[in-house]
Short mmCIF file of C-alpha atoms in Angstrom, two decimals:
data_model
loop_
_atom_site.label_atom_id
_atom_site.label_comp_id
_atom_site.label_asym_id
_atom_site.label_seq_id
_atom_site.Cartn_x
_atom_site.Cartn_y
_atom_site.Cartn_z
CA UNK A 255 45.94 38.67 93.02
CA UNK A 256 49.26 36.95 92.82
CA UNK A 257 51.38 37.05 95.92
CA UNK A 258 55.10 37.10 95.60
CA UNK A 259 57.21 36.30 98.62
CA UNK A 260 60.90 37.02 98.68
CA UNK A 261 63.20 36.10 101.45
CA UNK A 262 66.27 38.30 101.75
CA UNK A 263 69.22 37.32 103.88
CA UNK A 264 71.08 40.26 105.37
CA UNK A 265 74.69 39.85 106.45
CA UNK A 266 77.04 42.27 108.14
CA UNK A 267 80.72 41.85 108.84
CA UNK A 268 82.61 43.11 111.82
CA UNK A 269 86.00 42.66 113.31
CA UNK A 270 84.65 39.69 115.20
CA UNK A 271 83.49 37.73 112.14
CA UNK A 272 80.34 37.43 110.00
CA UNK A 273 76.92 37.88 111.48
CA UNK A 274 73.63 36.92 109.84
CA UNK A 275 70.56 38.98 110.53
CA UNK A 276 66.88 38.12 110.21
CA UNK A 277 65.17 37.89 106.82
CA UNK A 278 62.61 40.39 105.66
CA UNK A 279 59.43 39.23 103.92
CA UNK A 280 57.91 41.75 101.53
CA UNK A 281 54.74 41.45 99.51
CA UNK A 282 54.19 43.39 96.30
CA UNK A 283 51.49 43.24 93.62
CA UNK A 284 49.96 45.20 90.79
CA UNK A 285 46.39 46.40 90.78
CA UNK A 286 43.85 45.83 88.05
CA UNK A 287 44.92 49.01 86.20
CA UNK A 288 48.42 47.66 85.73
CA UNK A 289 50.03 50.41 87.83
CA UNK A 290 53.42 49.61 89.18
CA UNK A 291 53.67 49.87 92.96
CA UNK A 292 56.31 52.19 94.42
CA UNK A 293 59.45 50.96 96.03
CA UNK A 294 59.05 50.15 99.70
CA UNK A 295 61.50 50.04 102.52
CA UNK A 296 61.46 48.34 105.88
CA UNK A 297 63.71 48.84 108.87
CA UNK A 298 65.47 45.69 109.93
CA UNK A 299 67.71 44.72 112.78
CA UNK A 300 70.88 42.80 112.18
CA UNK A 301 72.10 40.18 114.50
CA UNK A 302 74.23 42.65 116.44
CA UNK A 303 71.40 45.04 117.22
CA UNK A 304 72.25 47.52 114.43
CA UNK A 305 69.45 49.21 112.56
CA UNK A 306 69.40 49.33 108.75
CA UNK A 307 66.80 49.27 106.00
CA UNK A 308 66.02 47.02 103.04
CA UNK A 309 64.85 48.89 99.94
CA UNK A 310 62.93 46.75 97.43
CA UNK A 311 61.44 47.57 94.05
CA UNK A 312 59.18 45.26 92.02
CA UNK A 313 56.65 45.20 89.23
CA UNK A 314 53.58 43.16 88.64
CA UNK A 315 54.23 39.94 86.79
CA UNK A 316 57.91 39.94 87.59
CA UNK A 317 59.51 36.86 88.94
CA UNK A 318 60.91 38.69 91.91
CA UNK A 319 61.71 42.00 93.52
CA UNK A 320 65.14 43.58 93.70
CA UNK A 321 66.15 44.40 97.26
CA UNK A 322 69.23 46.08 98.71
CA UNK A 323 70.46 46.86 102.21
CA UNK A 324 70.98 50.54 103.12
CA UNK A 325 73.24 51.11 106.11
CA UNK A 326 73.33 54.80 107.23
CA UNK A 327 76.56 54.37 109.15
CA UNK A 328 78.29 52.99 106.06
CA UNK A 329 77.03 55.85 103.92
CA UNK A 330 78.18 58.44 106.47
CA UNK A 331 81.60 56.80 106.60
CA UNK A 332 81.92 56.95 102.82
CA UNK A 333 80.91 60.62 102.78
CA UNK A 334 83.43 61.43 105.49
CA UNK A 335 86.34 59.69 103.76
CA UNK A 336 87.16 62.48 101.26
CA UNK A 337 87.09 65.08 104.05
CA UNK A 338 89.31 62.94 106.28
CA UNK A 339 91.75 62.33 103.42
CA UNK A 340 91.89 66.08 102.77
CA UNK A 341 92.53 66.84 106.41
CA UNK A 342 95.26 64.20 106.55
CA UNK A 343 97.22 65.78 103.72
CA UNK A 344 100.62 66.88 105.00
CA UNK A 345 101.41 70.59 105.25
CA UNK A 346 104.68 71.57 103.59
CA UNK A 347 106.74 74.60 104.67
CA UNK A 348 108.51 76.14 101.66
CA UNK A 349 110.07 79.12 103.46
CA UNK A 350 110.90 79.78 107.09
CA UNK A 351 112.79 82.89 108.20
CA UNK A 352 113.32 84.62 111.49
CA UNK A 353 111.09 87.69 111.58
CA UNK A 354 113.49 89.14 114.14
CA UNK A 355 116.41 89.01 111.70
CA UNK A 356 114.32 90.42 108.84
CA UNK A 357 113.39 93.39 111.00
CA UNK A 358 117.00 94.03 112.00
CA UNK A 359 118.20 94.05 108.40
CA UNK A 360 115.27 96.22 107.30
CA UNK A 361 115.90 98.81 110.01
CA UNK A 362 119.69 98.96 109.71
CA UNK A 363 119.89 98.99 105.91
CA UNK A 364 119.09 102.71 105.38
CA UNK A 365 121.22 103.71 108.37
CA UNK A 366 124.32 101.97 107.00
CA UNK A 367 123.63 103.28 103.51
CA UNK A 368 123.20 106.85 104.78
CA UNK A 369 126.53 106.70 106.58
CA UNK A 370 128.26 105.32 103.48
CA UNK A 371 126.80 108.04 101.25
CA UNK A 372 127.83 110.76 103.70
CA UNK A 373 131.45 109.61 103.96
CA UNK A 374 131.99 109.02 100.24
CA UNK A 375 130.26 112.25 99.18
CA UNK A 376 132.07 114.33 101.81
CA UNK A 377 135.47 112.97 100.82
CA UNK A 378 135.19 112.73 97.03
CA UNK A 379 132.48 115.28 96.09
CA UNK A 380 132.90 118.04 98.65
CA UNK A 381 132.12 120.98 96.39
CA UNK A 382 129.04 119.37 94.86
CA UNK A 383 127.32 118.53 98.14
CA UNK A 384 128.04 121.88 99.85
CA UNK A 385 126.53 124.06 97.17
CA UNK A 386 123.49 126.12 98.33
CA UNK A 387 121.44 128.94 96.85
CA UNK A 388 122.81 131.39 99.45
CA UNK A 389 126.44 130.47 98.66
CA UNK A 390 127.51 130.93 102.29
CA UNK A 391 129.97 128.95 104.37
CA UNK A 392 128.73 125.42 105.01
CA UNK A 393 130.36 122.34 106.56
CA UNK A 394 127.57 119.73 106.79
CA UNK A 395 125.73 118.70 103.62
CA UNK A 396 122.06 117.76 103.76
CA UNK A 397 120.69 114.27 103.19
CA UNK A 398 119.22 115.39 99.88
CA UNK A 399 122.65 116.62 98.80
CA UNK A 400 124.61 113.45 99.58
CA UNK A 401 121.94 111.19 98.09
CA UNK A 402 121.42 113.38 95.04
CA UNK A 403 124.87 113.03 93.50
CA UNK A 404 126.08 110.10 91.47
CA UNK A 405 126.81 107.26 92.22
CA UNK A 406 125.45 107.70 95.75
CA UNK A 407 121.90 108.29 94.47
CA UNK A 408 121.76 104.82 92.92
CA UNK A 409 123.11 103.17 96.04
CA UNK A 410 120.59 105.07 98.21
CA UNK A 411 117.64 104.29 95.94
CA UNK A 412 118.55 100.61 95.80
CA UNK A 413 118.82 100.51 99.59
CA UNK A 414 115.45 102.22 100.11
CA UNK A 415 113.81 99.81 97.66
CA UNK A 416 115.04 96.89 99.77
CA UNK A 417 113.96 98.72 102.91
CA UNK A 418 110.41 99.51 101.78
CA UNK A 419 109.65 95.96 100.63
CA UNK A 420 109.57 94.32 104.09
CA UNK A 421 108.10 97.40 105.80
CA UNK A 422 104.74 97.01 104.05
CA UNK A 423 103.98 93.53 105.49
CA UNK A 424 105.49 94.64 108.82
CA UNK A 425 102.85 97.38 109.00
CA UNK A 426 100.06 94.79 108.72
CA UNK A 427 101.81 92.47 111.18
CA UNK A 428 101.76 95.32 113.70
CA UNK A 429 98.03 95.80 113.06
CA UNK A 430 97.27 92.15 113.87
CA UNK A 431 99.70 92.23 116.80
CA UNK A 432 97.85 95.15 118.38
CA UNK A 433 94.42 93.65 117.66
CA UNK A 434 95.40 90.44 119.43
CA UNK A 435 95.88 92.49 122.62
CA UNK A 436 92.43 94.11 122.59
CA UNK A 437 91.00 91.25 124.67
CA UNK A 438 93.15 92.41 127.61
CA UNK A 439 91.51 95.81 127.98
CA UNK A 440 88.07 96.81 129.20
CA UNK A 441 85.24 96.82 126.61
CA UNK A 442 84.70 100.59 126.80
CA UNK A 443 88.30 101.19 125.63
CA UNK A 444 88.10 98.81 122.66
CA UNK A 445 86.57 101.32 120.17
CA UNK A 446 89.26 103.93 120.90
CA UNK A 447 92.06 101.38 120.69
CA UNK A 448 90.64 99.90 117.48
CA UNK A 449 90.47 103.37 115.92
CA UNK A 450 94.10 104.03 116.89
CA UNK A 451 95.17 100.73 115.32
CA UNK A 452 93.57 101.70 112.00
CA UNK A 453 95.10 105.19 112.21
CA UNK A 454 98.56 103.75 112.88
CA UNK A 455 98.29 101.49 109.85
CA UNK A 456 97.29 104.40 107.57
CA UNK A 457 100.03 106.71 108.91
CA UNK A 458 102.63 103.98 108.57
CA UNK A 459 101.68 103.31 104.95
CA UNK A 460 101.73 107.04 104.10
CA UNK A 461 105.13 107.39 105.77
CA UNK A 462 106.49 104.50 103.70
CA UNK A 463 105.09 106.00 100.49
CA UNK A 464 106.51 109.44 101.34
CA UNK A 465 109.90 107.90 102.02
CA UNK A 466 109.85 106.44 98.53
CA UNK A 467 108.77 109.80 97.14
CA UNK A 468 111.60 111.85 98.66
CA UNK A 469 114.04 109.15 97.59
CA UNK A 470 113.12 108.93 93.92
CA UNK A 471 112.15 112.60 93.43
CA UNK A 472 115.30 114.49 94.38
CA UNK A 473 115.52 118.19 95.15
CA UNK A 474 117.75 118.69 92.11
CA UNK A 475 115.09 117.29 89.77
CA UNK A 476 111.92 118.81 91.25
CA UNK A 477 112.46 120.82 94.41
CA UNK A 478 108.82 121.93 95.09
CA UNK A 479 107.49 118.37 94.90
CA UNK A 480 110.42 117.03 96.90
CA UNK A 481 109.80 119.62 99.62
CA UNK A 482 106.08 118.82 99.92
CA UNK A 483 106.70 115.08 100.11
CA UNK A 484 109.34 115.64 102.79
CA UNK A 485 106.86 117.67 104.87
CA UNK A 486 104.31 114.86 104.47
CA UNK A 487 106.90 112.35 105.63
CA UNK A 488 107.73 114.45 108.70
CA UNK A 489 104.10 114.96 109.76
CA UNK A 490 103.08 111.31 109.26
CA UNK A 491 106.20 110.07 111.01
CA UNK A 492 105.62 112.17 114.14
CA UNK A 493 101.89 111.38 114.22
CA UNK A 494 102.66 107.67 113.81
CA UNK A 495 105.07 107.75 116.75
CA UNK A 496 102.60 109.62 118.96
CA UNK A 497 99.67 107.33 118.08
CA UNK A 498 101.77 104.23 118.75
CA UNK A 499 102.83 105.51 122.18
CA UNK A 500 99.22 106.39 123.00
CA UNK A 501 98.00 102.95 121.92
CA UNK A 502 100.65 101.18 123.98
CA UNK A 503 99.56 103.22 126.99
CA UNK A 504 95.98 101.96 126.54
CA UNK A 505 96.89 98.33 125.88
CA UNK A 506 99.45 98.06 128.69
CA UNK A 507 97.59 99.96 131.41
CA UNK A 508 97.58 97.82 134.54
CA UNK A 509 99.55 95.04 132.81
CA UNK A 510 102.78 93.47 134.00
CA UNK A 511 105.34 93.90 131.22
CA UNK A 512 108.49 91.89 130.65
CA UNK A 513 111.89 93.48 130.16
CA UNK A 514 111.68 93.54 126.37
CA UNK A 515 108.31 95.28 126.37
CA UNK A 516 109.56 97.85 128.84
CA UNK A 517 112.64 98.52 126.70
CA UNK A 518 110.48 98.93 123.59
CA UNK A 519 108.16 101.49 125.20
CA UNK A 520 111.00 103.41 126.85
CA UNK A 521 113.00 103.81 123.64
CA UNK A 522 109.91 104.65 121.58
CA UNK A 523 109.24 107.57 123.91
CA UNK A 524 112.89 108.65 123.83
CA UNK A 525 113.13 108.68 120.04
CA UNK A 526 109.79 110.48 119.75
CA UNK A 527 111.00 113.28 122.05
CA UNK A 528 114.28 113.44 120.11
CA UNK A 529 112.34 113.74 116.86
CA UNK A 530 110.17 116.56 118.22
CA UNK A 531 113.16 118.57 119.49
CA UNK A 532 115.09 117.98 116.26
CA UNK A 533 112.10 119.09 114.20
CA UNK A 534 111.91 122.36 116.14
CA UNK A 535 115.63 122.98 115.58
CA UNK A 536 115.29 122.08 111.88
CA UNK A 537 112.47 124.59 111.35
CA UNK A 538 114.36 127.39 113.12
CA UNK A 539 117.55 127.00 111.11
CA UNK A 540 115.67 126.38 107.86
CA UNK A 541 114.05 129.80 108.28
CA UNK A 542 117.43 131.40 109.03
CA UNK A 543 118.94 129.83 105.94
CA UNK A 544 116.00 130.39 103.62
CA UNK A 545 115.18 134.01 104.51
CA UNK A 546 118.38 135.43 106.04
CA UNK A 547 121.19 133.26 104.57
CA UNK A 548 123.11 133.13 107.86
CA UNK A 549 126.46 131.41 107.90
CA UNK A 550 126.30 127.79 109.03
CA UNK A 551 122.50 127.97 109.22
CA UNK A 552 122.23 125.30 106.54
CA UNK A 553 124.77 123.16 108.41
CA UNK A 554 122.62 123.27 111.54
CA UNK A 555 119.58 122.49 109.42
CA UNK A 556 121.37 119.47 107.98
CA UNK A 557 122.54 118.39 111.43
CA UNK A 558 118.96 118.29 112.78
CA UNK A 559 117.85 116.57 109.58
CA UNK A 560 120.29 113.75 110.29
CA UNK A 561 119.05 113.53 113.87
CA UNK A 562 115.46 113.21 112.66
CA UNK A 563 116.40 110.50 110.15
CA UNK A 564 118.42 108.53 112.69
CA UNK A 565 115.72 108.86 115.37
CA UNK A 566 113.12 107.63 112.87
CA UNK A 567 115.22 104.64 111.88
CA UNK A 568 115.98 103.70 115.48
CA UNK A 569 112.33 104.15 116.44
CA UNK A 570 111.41 101.49 113.90
CA UNK A 571 114.35 99.42 115.15
CA UNK A 572 112.44 98.90 118.43
CA UNK A 573 110.54 96.21 116.56
CA UNK A 574 113.26 93.79 117.71
CA UNK A 575 111.71 93.96 121.21
CA UNK A 576 108.13 93.67 119.96
CA UNK A 577 108.79 90.50 117.90
CA UNK A 578 111.75 88.72 119.49
CA UNK A 579 110.92 85.11 118.50
CA UNK A 580 108.44 85.21 115.61
CA UNK A 581 108.96 83.57 112.21
CA UNK A 582 107.78 84.32 108.70
CA UNK A 583 106.45 81.16 107.05
CA UNK A 584 105.22 80.27 103.57
CA UNK A 585 103.26 77.03 103.93
CA UNK A 586 101.37 74.72 101.59
CA UNK A 587 98.48 72.63 102.83
CA UNK A 588 94.70 72.13 102.79
CA UNK A 589 92.93 75.44 102.57
CA UNK A 590 90.39 74.32 105.17
CA UNK A 591 93.12 73.79 107.77
CA UNK A 592 94.73 77.16 107.07
CA UNK A 593 91.34 78.90 107.07
CA UNK A 594 90.45 77.24 110.36
CA UNK A 595 93.67 78.51 111.92
CA UNK A 596 93.12 82.04 110.62
CA UNK A 597 89.51 82.05 111.83
CA UNK A 598 90.71 81.47 115.39
CA UNK A 599 92.49 84.85 115.48
CA UNK A 600 90.85 87.54 117.59
CA UNK A 601 88.65 89.78 115.44
CA UNK A 602 87.22 93.15 116.40
CA UNK A 603 84.57 94.83 114.24
#
């Protein structure tokens, strides 16, 4: 049997200079059947005490074996480089807007538009907006009347389109906002609060959809459908207000609230009570107008309708106290970093 001895010098570099480690002596041979022995590896120690391995492969009759040094720390560093480079990529912000200002514009837009439609229709189209099926004396036109004539209908529809757009993401922001407060309450109240959060989101979305329905399906075009959508809007709006007040009572029980939070809860309750009282008055005078055609009954109906609309708008305006210093951001960056941030949010099953 022919013995082959190879001496391999192993070197490693560091910040302090070049160090030379000990040589490794390997012996390889082929048996009588001519089989080629497998590659072998030996752990070695460099001069600095580091541990590596020399991997050698050889064949019988060859002049020498081929050996290479395998350093685990070097391999791990190379594997980690792409991940580190990805994490070091800068994050770019393409859009940054004050959520507070967006909410103010969203809440005030239909209120300003409603006032504009009322004044212009009352001054320039008096006979058109005061026409009713009873043909009795009337001084206050309904919301459907002033937003159903031209050109006010186009202005109102355009305004509601701009209003509905931001309200959809605001509904989901409220959901996450309420869920982030679940950690403050006792565990036995979490299921009830979580159910209310889901209910509030559904009612809010139905209310938004119903608002679009009564806007784009006027009473002049299809009165039965318009009436049913308006009833849906009223029911979902009142239930949404009540569920929100109930949820705030659960989340804030025993908590010290700042001035803004106290203002938000106080005005939410006030506008909810105003909506309930206005709804009762609206139903009473609607019956008087619809079945008895009393004078001014439709005017009182329209008056309470305006109160309900204004109370609903101002109820949603309380968002300025719930989100006083938040921002809406569109950001570009590594998905892993964004996913890691989102995974840190409180989650309740």
